[in-house]
PDB file of C-alpha atoms in Angstrom:
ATOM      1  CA  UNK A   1     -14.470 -10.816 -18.616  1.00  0.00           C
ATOM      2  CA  UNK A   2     -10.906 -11.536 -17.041  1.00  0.00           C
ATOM      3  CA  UNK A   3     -10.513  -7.451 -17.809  1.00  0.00           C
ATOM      4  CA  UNK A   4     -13.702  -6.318 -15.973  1.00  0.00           C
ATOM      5  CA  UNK A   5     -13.213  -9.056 -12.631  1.00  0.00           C
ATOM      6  CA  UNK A   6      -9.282  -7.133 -12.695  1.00  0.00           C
ATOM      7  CA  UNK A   7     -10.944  -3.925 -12.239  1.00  0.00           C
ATOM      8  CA  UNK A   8     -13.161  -4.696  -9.629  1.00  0.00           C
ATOM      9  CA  UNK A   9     -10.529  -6.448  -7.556  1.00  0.00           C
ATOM     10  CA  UNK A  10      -8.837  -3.050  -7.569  1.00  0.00           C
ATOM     11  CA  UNK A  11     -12.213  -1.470  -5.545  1.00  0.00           C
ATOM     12  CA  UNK A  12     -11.341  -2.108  -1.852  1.00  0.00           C
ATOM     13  CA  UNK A  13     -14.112  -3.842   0.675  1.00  0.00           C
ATOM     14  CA  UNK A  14     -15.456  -4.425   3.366  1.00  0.00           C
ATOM     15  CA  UNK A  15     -16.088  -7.968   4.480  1.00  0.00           C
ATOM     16  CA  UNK A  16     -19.434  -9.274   5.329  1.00  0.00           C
ATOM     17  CA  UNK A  17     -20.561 -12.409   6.705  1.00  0.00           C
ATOM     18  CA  UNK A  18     -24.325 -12.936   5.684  1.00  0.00           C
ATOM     19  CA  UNK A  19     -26.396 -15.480   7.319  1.00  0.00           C
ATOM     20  CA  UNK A  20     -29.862 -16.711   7.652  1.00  0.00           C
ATOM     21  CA  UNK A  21     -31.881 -19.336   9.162  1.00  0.00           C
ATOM     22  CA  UNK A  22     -34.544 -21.743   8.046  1.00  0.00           C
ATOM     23  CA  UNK A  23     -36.941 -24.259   9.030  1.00  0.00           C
ATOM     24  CA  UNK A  24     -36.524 -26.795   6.216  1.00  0.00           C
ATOM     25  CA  UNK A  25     -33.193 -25.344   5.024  1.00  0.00           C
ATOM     26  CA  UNK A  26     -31.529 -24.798   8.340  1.00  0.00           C
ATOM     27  CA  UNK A  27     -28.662 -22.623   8.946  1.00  0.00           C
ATOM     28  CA  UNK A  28     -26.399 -21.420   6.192  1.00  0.00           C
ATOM     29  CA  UNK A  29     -24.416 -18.279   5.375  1.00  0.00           C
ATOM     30  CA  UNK A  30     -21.478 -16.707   3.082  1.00  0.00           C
ATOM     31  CA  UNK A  31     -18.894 -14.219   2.919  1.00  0.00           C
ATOM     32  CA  UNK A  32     -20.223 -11.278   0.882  1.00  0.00           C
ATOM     33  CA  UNK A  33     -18.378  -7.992  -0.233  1.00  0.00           C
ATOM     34  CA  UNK A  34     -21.057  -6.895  -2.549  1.00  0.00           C
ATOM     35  CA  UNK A  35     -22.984  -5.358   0.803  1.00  0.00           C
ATOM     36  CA  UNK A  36     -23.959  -1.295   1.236  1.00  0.00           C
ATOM     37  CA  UNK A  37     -26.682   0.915   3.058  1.00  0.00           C
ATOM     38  CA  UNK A  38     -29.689   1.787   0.565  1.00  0.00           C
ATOM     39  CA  UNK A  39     -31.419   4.310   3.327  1.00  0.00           C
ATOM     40  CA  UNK A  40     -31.086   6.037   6.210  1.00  0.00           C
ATOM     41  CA  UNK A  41     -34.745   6.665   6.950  1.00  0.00           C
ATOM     42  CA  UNK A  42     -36.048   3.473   7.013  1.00  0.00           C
ATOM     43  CA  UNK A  43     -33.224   2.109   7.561  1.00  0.00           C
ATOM     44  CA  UNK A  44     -32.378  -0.256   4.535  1.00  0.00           C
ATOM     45  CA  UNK A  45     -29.398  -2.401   3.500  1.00  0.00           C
ATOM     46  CA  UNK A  46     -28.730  -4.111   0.092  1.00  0.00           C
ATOM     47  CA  UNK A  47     -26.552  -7.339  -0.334  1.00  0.00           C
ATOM     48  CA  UNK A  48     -25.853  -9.232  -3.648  1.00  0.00           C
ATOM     49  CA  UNK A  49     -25.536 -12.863  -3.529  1.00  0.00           C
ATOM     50  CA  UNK A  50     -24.767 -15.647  -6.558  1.00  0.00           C
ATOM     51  CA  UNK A  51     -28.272 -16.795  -7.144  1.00  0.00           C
ATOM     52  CA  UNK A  52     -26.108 -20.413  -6.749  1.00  0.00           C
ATOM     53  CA  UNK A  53     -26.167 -19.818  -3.093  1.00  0.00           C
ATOM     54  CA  UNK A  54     -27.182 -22.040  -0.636  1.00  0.00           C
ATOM     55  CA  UNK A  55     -27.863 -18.775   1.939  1.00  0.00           C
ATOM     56  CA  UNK A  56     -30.593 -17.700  -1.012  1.00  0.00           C
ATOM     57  CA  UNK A  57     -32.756 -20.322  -0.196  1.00  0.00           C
ATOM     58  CA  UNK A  58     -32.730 -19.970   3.465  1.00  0.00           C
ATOM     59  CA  UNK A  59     -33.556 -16.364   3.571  1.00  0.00           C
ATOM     60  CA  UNK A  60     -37.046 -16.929   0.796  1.00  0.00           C
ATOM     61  CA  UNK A  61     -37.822 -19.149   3.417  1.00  0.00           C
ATOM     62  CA  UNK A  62     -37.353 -17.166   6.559  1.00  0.00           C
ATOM     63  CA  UNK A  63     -37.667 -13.801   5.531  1.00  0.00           C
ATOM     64  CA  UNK A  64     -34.848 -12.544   7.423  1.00  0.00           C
ATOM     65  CA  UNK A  65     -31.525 -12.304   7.357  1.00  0.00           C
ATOM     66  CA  UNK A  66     -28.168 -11.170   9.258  1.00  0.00           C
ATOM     67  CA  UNK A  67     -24.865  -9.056   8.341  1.00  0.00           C
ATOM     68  CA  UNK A  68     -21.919  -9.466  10.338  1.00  0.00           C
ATOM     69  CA  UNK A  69     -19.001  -6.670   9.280  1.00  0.00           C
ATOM     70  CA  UNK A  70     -15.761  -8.587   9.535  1.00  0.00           C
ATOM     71  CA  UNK A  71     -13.234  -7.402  11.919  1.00  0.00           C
ATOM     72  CA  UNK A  72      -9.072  -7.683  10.831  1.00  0.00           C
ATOM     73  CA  UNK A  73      -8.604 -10.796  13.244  1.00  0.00           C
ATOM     74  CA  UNK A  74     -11.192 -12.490  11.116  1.00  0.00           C
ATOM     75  CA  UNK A  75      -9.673 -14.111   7.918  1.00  0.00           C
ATOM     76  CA  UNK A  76     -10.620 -17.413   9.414  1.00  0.00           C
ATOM     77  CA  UNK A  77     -14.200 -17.120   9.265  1.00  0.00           C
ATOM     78  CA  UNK A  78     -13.997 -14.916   6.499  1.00  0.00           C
ATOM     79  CA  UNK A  79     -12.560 -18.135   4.415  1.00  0.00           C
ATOM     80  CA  UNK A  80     -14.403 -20.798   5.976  1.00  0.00           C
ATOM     81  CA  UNK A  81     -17.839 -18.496   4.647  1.00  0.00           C
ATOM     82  CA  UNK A  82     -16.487 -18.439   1.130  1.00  0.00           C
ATOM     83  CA  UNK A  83     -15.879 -22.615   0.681  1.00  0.00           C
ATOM     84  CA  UNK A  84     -18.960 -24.482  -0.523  1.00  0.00           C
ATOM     85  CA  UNK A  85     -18.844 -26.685   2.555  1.00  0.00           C
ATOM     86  CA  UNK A  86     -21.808 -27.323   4.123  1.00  0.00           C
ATOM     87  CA  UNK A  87     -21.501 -27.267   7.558  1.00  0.00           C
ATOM     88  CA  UNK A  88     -19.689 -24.099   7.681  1.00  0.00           C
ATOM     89  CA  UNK A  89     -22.360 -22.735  10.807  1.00  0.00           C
ATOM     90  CA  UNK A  90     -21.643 -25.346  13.058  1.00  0.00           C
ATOM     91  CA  UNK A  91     -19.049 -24.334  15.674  1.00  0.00           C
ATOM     92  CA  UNK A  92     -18.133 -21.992  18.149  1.00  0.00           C
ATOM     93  CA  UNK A  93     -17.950 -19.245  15.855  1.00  0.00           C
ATOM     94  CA  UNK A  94     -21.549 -17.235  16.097  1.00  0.00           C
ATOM     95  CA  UNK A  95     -24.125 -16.538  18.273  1.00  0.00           C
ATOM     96  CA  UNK A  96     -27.879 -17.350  17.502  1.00  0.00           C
ATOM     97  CA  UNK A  97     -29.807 -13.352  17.955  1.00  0.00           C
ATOM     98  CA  UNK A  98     -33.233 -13.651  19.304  1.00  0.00           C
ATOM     99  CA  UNK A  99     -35.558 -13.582  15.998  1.00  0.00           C
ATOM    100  CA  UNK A 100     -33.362 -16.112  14.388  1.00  0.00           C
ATOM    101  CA  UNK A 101     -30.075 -15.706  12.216  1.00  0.00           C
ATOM    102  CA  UNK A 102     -26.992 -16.385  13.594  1.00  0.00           C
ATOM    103  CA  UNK A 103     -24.193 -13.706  13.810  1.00  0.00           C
ATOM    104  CA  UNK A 104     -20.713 -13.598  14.220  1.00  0.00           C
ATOM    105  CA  UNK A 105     -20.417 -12.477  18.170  1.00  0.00           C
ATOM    106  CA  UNK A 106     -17.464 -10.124  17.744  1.00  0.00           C
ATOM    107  CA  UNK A 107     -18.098  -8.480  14.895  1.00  0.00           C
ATOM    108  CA  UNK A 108     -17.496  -4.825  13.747  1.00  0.00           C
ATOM    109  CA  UNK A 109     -21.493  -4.393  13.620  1.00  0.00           C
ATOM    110  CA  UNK A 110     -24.117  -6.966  13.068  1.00  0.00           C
ATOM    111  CA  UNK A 111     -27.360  -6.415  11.674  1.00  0.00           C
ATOM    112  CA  UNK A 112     -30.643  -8.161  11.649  1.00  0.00           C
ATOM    113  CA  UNK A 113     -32.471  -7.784   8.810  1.00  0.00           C
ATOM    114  CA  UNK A 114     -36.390  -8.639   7.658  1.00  0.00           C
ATOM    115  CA  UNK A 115     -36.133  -9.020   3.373  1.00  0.00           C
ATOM    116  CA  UNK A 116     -37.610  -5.804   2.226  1.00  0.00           C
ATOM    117  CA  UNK A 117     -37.658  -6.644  -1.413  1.00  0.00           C
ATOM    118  CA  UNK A 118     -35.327  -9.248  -3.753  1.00  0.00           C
ATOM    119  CA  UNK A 119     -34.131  -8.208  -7.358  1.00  0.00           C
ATOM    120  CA  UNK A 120     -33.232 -10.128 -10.117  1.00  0.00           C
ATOM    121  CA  UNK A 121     -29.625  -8.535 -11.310  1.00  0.00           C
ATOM    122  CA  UNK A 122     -27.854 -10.906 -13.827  1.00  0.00           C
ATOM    123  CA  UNK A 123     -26.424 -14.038 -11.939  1.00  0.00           C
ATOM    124  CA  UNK A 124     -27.449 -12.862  -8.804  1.00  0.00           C
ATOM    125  CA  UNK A 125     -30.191 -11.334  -6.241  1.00  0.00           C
ATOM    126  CA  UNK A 126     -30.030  -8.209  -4.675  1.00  0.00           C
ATOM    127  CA  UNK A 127     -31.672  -8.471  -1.656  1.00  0.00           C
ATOM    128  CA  UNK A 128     -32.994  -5.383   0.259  1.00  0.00           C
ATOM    129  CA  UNK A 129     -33.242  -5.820   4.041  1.00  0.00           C
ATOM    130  CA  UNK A 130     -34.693  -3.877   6.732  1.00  0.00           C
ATOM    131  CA  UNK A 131     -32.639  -3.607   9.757  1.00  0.00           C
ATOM    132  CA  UNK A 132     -34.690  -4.327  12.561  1.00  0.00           C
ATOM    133  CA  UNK A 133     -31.944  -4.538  15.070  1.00  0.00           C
ATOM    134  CA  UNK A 134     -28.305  -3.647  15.435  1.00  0.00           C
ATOM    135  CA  UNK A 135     -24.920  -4.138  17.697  1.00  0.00           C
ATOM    136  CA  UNK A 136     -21.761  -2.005  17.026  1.00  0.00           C
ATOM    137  CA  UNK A 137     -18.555  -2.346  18.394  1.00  0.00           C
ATOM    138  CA  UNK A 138     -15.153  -0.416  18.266  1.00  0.00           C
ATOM    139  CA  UNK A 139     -12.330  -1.865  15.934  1.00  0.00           C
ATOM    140  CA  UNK A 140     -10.297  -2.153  12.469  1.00  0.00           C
ATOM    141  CA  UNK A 141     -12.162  -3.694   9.505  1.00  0.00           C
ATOM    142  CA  UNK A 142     -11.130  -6.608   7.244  1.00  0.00           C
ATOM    143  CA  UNK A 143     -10.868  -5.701   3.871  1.00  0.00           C
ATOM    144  CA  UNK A 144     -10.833  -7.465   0.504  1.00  0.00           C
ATOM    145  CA  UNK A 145      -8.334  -6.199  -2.087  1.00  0.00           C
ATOM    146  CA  UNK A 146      -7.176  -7.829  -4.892  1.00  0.00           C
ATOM    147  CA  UNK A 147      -9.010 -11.168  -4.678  1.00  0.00           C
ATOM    148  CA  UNK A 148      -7.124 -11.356  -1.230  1.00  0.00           C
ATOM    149  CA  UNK A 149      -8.125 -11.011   3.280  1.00  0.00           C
ATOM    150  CA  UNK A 150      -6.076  -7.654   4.259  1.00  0.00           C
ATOM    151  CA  UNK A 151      -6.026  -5.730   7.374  1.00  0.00           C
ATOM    152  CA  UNK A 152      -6.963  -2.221   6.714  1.00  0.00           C
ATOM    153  CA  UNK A 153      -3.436  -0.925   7.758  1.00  0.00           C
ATOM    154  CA  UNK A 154      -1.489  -3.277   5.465  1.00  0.00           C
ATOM    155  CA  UNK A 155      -3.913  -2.067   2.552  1.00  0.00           C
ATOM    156  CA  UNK A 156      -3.630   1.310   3.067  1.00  0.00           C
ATOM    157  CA  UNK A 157      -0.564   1.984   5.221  1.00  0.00           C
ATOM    158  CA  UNK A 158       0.198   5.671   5.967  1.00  0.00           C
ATOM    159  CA  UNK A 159      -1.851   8.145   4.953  1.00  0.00           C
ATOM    160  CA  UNK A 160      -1.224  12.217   5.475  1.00  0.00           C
ATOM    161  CA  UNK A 161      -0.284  13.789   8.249  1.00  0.00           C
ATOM    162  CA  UNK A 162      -2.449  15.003  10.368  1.00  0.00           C
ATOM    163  CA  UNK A 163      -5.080  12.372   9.217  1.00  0.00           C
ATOM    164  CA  UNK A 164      -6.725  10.057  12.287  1.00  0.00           C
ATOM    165  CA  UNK A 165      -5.139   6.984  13.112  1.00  0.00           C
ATOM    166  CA  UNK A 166      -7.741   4.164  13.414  1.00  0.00           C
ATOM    167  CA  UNK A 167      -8.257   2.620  16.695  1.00  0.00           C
ATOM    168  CA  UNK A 168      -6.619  -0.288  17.772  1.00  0.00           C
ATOM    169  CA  UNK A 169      -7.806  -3.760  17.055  1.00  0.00           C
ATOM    170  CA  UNK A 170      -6.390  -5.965  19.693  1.00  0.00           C
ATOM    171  CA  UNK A 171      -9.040  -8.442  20.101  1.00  0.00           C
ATOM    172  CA  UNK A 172      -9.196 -11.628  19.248  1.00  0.00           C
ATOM    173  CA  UNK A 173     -12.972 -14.143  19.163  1.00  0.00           C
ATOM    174  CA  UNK A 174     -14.503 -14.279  22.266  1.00  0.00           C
ATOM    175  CA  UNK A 175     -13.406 -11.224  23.838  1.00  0.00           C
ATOM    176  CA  UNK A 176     -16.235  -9.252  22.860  1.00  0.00           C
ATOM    177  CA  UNK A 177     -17.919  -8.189  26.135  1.00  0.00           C
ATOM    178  CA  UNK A 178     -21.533  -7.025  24.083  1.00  0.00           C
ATOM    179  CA  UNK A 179     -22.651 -10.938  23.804  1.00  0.00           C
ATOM    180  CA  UNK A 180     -23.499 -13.024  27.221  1.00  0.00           C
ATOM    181  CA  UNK A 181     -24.877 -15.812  26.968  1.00  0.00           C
ATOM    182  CA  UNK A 182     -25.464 -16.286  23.249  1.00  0.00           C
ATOM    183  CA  UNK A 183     -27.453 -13.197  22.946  1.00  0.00           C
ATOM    184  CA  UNK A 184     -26.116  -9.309  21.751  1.00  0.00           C
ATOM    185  CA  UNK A 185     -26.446  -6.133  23.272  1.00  0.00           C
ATOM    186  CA  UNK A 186     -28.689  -4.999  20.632  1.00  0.00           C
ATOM    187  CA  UNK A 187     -30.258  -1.578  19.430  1.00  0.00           C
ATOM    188  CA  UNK A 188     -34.001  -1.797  17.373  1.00  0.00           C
ATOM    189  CA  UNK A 189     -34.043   0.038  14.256  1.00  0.00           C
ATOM    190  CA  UNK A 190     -36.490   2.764  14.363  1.00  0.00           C
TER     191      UNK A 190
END
């Protein structure tokens, strides 16, 4: 097993912060890698979680659900979402959207998801969500590469000539200008 987790650290991520929010189970979320679009028409979205995970509960409950695409200036929150501790929400950190989950406010993209359909996959649940809302912004990604937080540019320094250089990523939480007063600049899903 130590083999096959050594060859998956080697496949280079995206960082996710998924989050829901329930009546009896209140607010909980986690940092997820395992996270990719299903479909383009409807729009659909698959995450993976440990079917040990507090979030799990939340989002039966609710039926919804929200991914937050990590930005390079957050390794903070990226960490805090992958301890066990429980009051991980609470904080300045996100922003509640209007249907319910909470979000991080300055993230790459957010999406709001309703649960589509939930698979049994081994230890965990793939859950399929249907984005019924969305907020994008402009800016580097965080990436996970071998079991560690990177910026994309320290990952994958270089490149050829000739190739794009990614926009800068000089922001830092709070200085998104999409989210007044708790609530996104937001796009529904069609």
């Amino acid at each position: 097993m130590d083999g096959f987790r050594a060859a998956l650290a080697r496949f280079p991520s995206g960082v996710t912060v998924v989050t829901a929010r329930g009546e009896r189970e209140g607010s909980h979320g986690l940092t997820v890698s395992a996270f990719c679009s299903v479909s383009a028409e409807p729009p659909l979205v698959l995450v993976c979680l440990a079917r040990s995970a507090r979030t799990l509960p939340a989002i039966r409950e609710s039926g919804r659900f929200a991914v937050s695409m990590l930005r390079q200036h957050h390794d903070d929150v990226a960490r805090l979402f992958a301890t066990t501790a429980l009051d991980k929400v609470k904080g300045g950190w996100g922003a509640l959207t209007p249907d319910g989950p909470p979000v991080v406010p300055d993230a790459l993209f957010s999406l709001e998801c309703t649960v589509h359909s939930v698979l049994t996959a081994g230890d965990h649940e793939v859950v399929i969500g249907a984005v019924q809302a969305y907020s994008v912004r402009d800016g580097a990604p965080l990436i996970y590469y071998r079991r560690a937080f990177h910026p994309l540019a320290t990952v994958f320094p270089g490149g050829r000539p000739g190739d794009p250089s990614l926009p800068r990523d000089d922001a830092r939480p709070g200085e998104a200008g999409e989210f007044r007063g708790g609530n996104a600049h937001r796009s529904r899903a069609s």
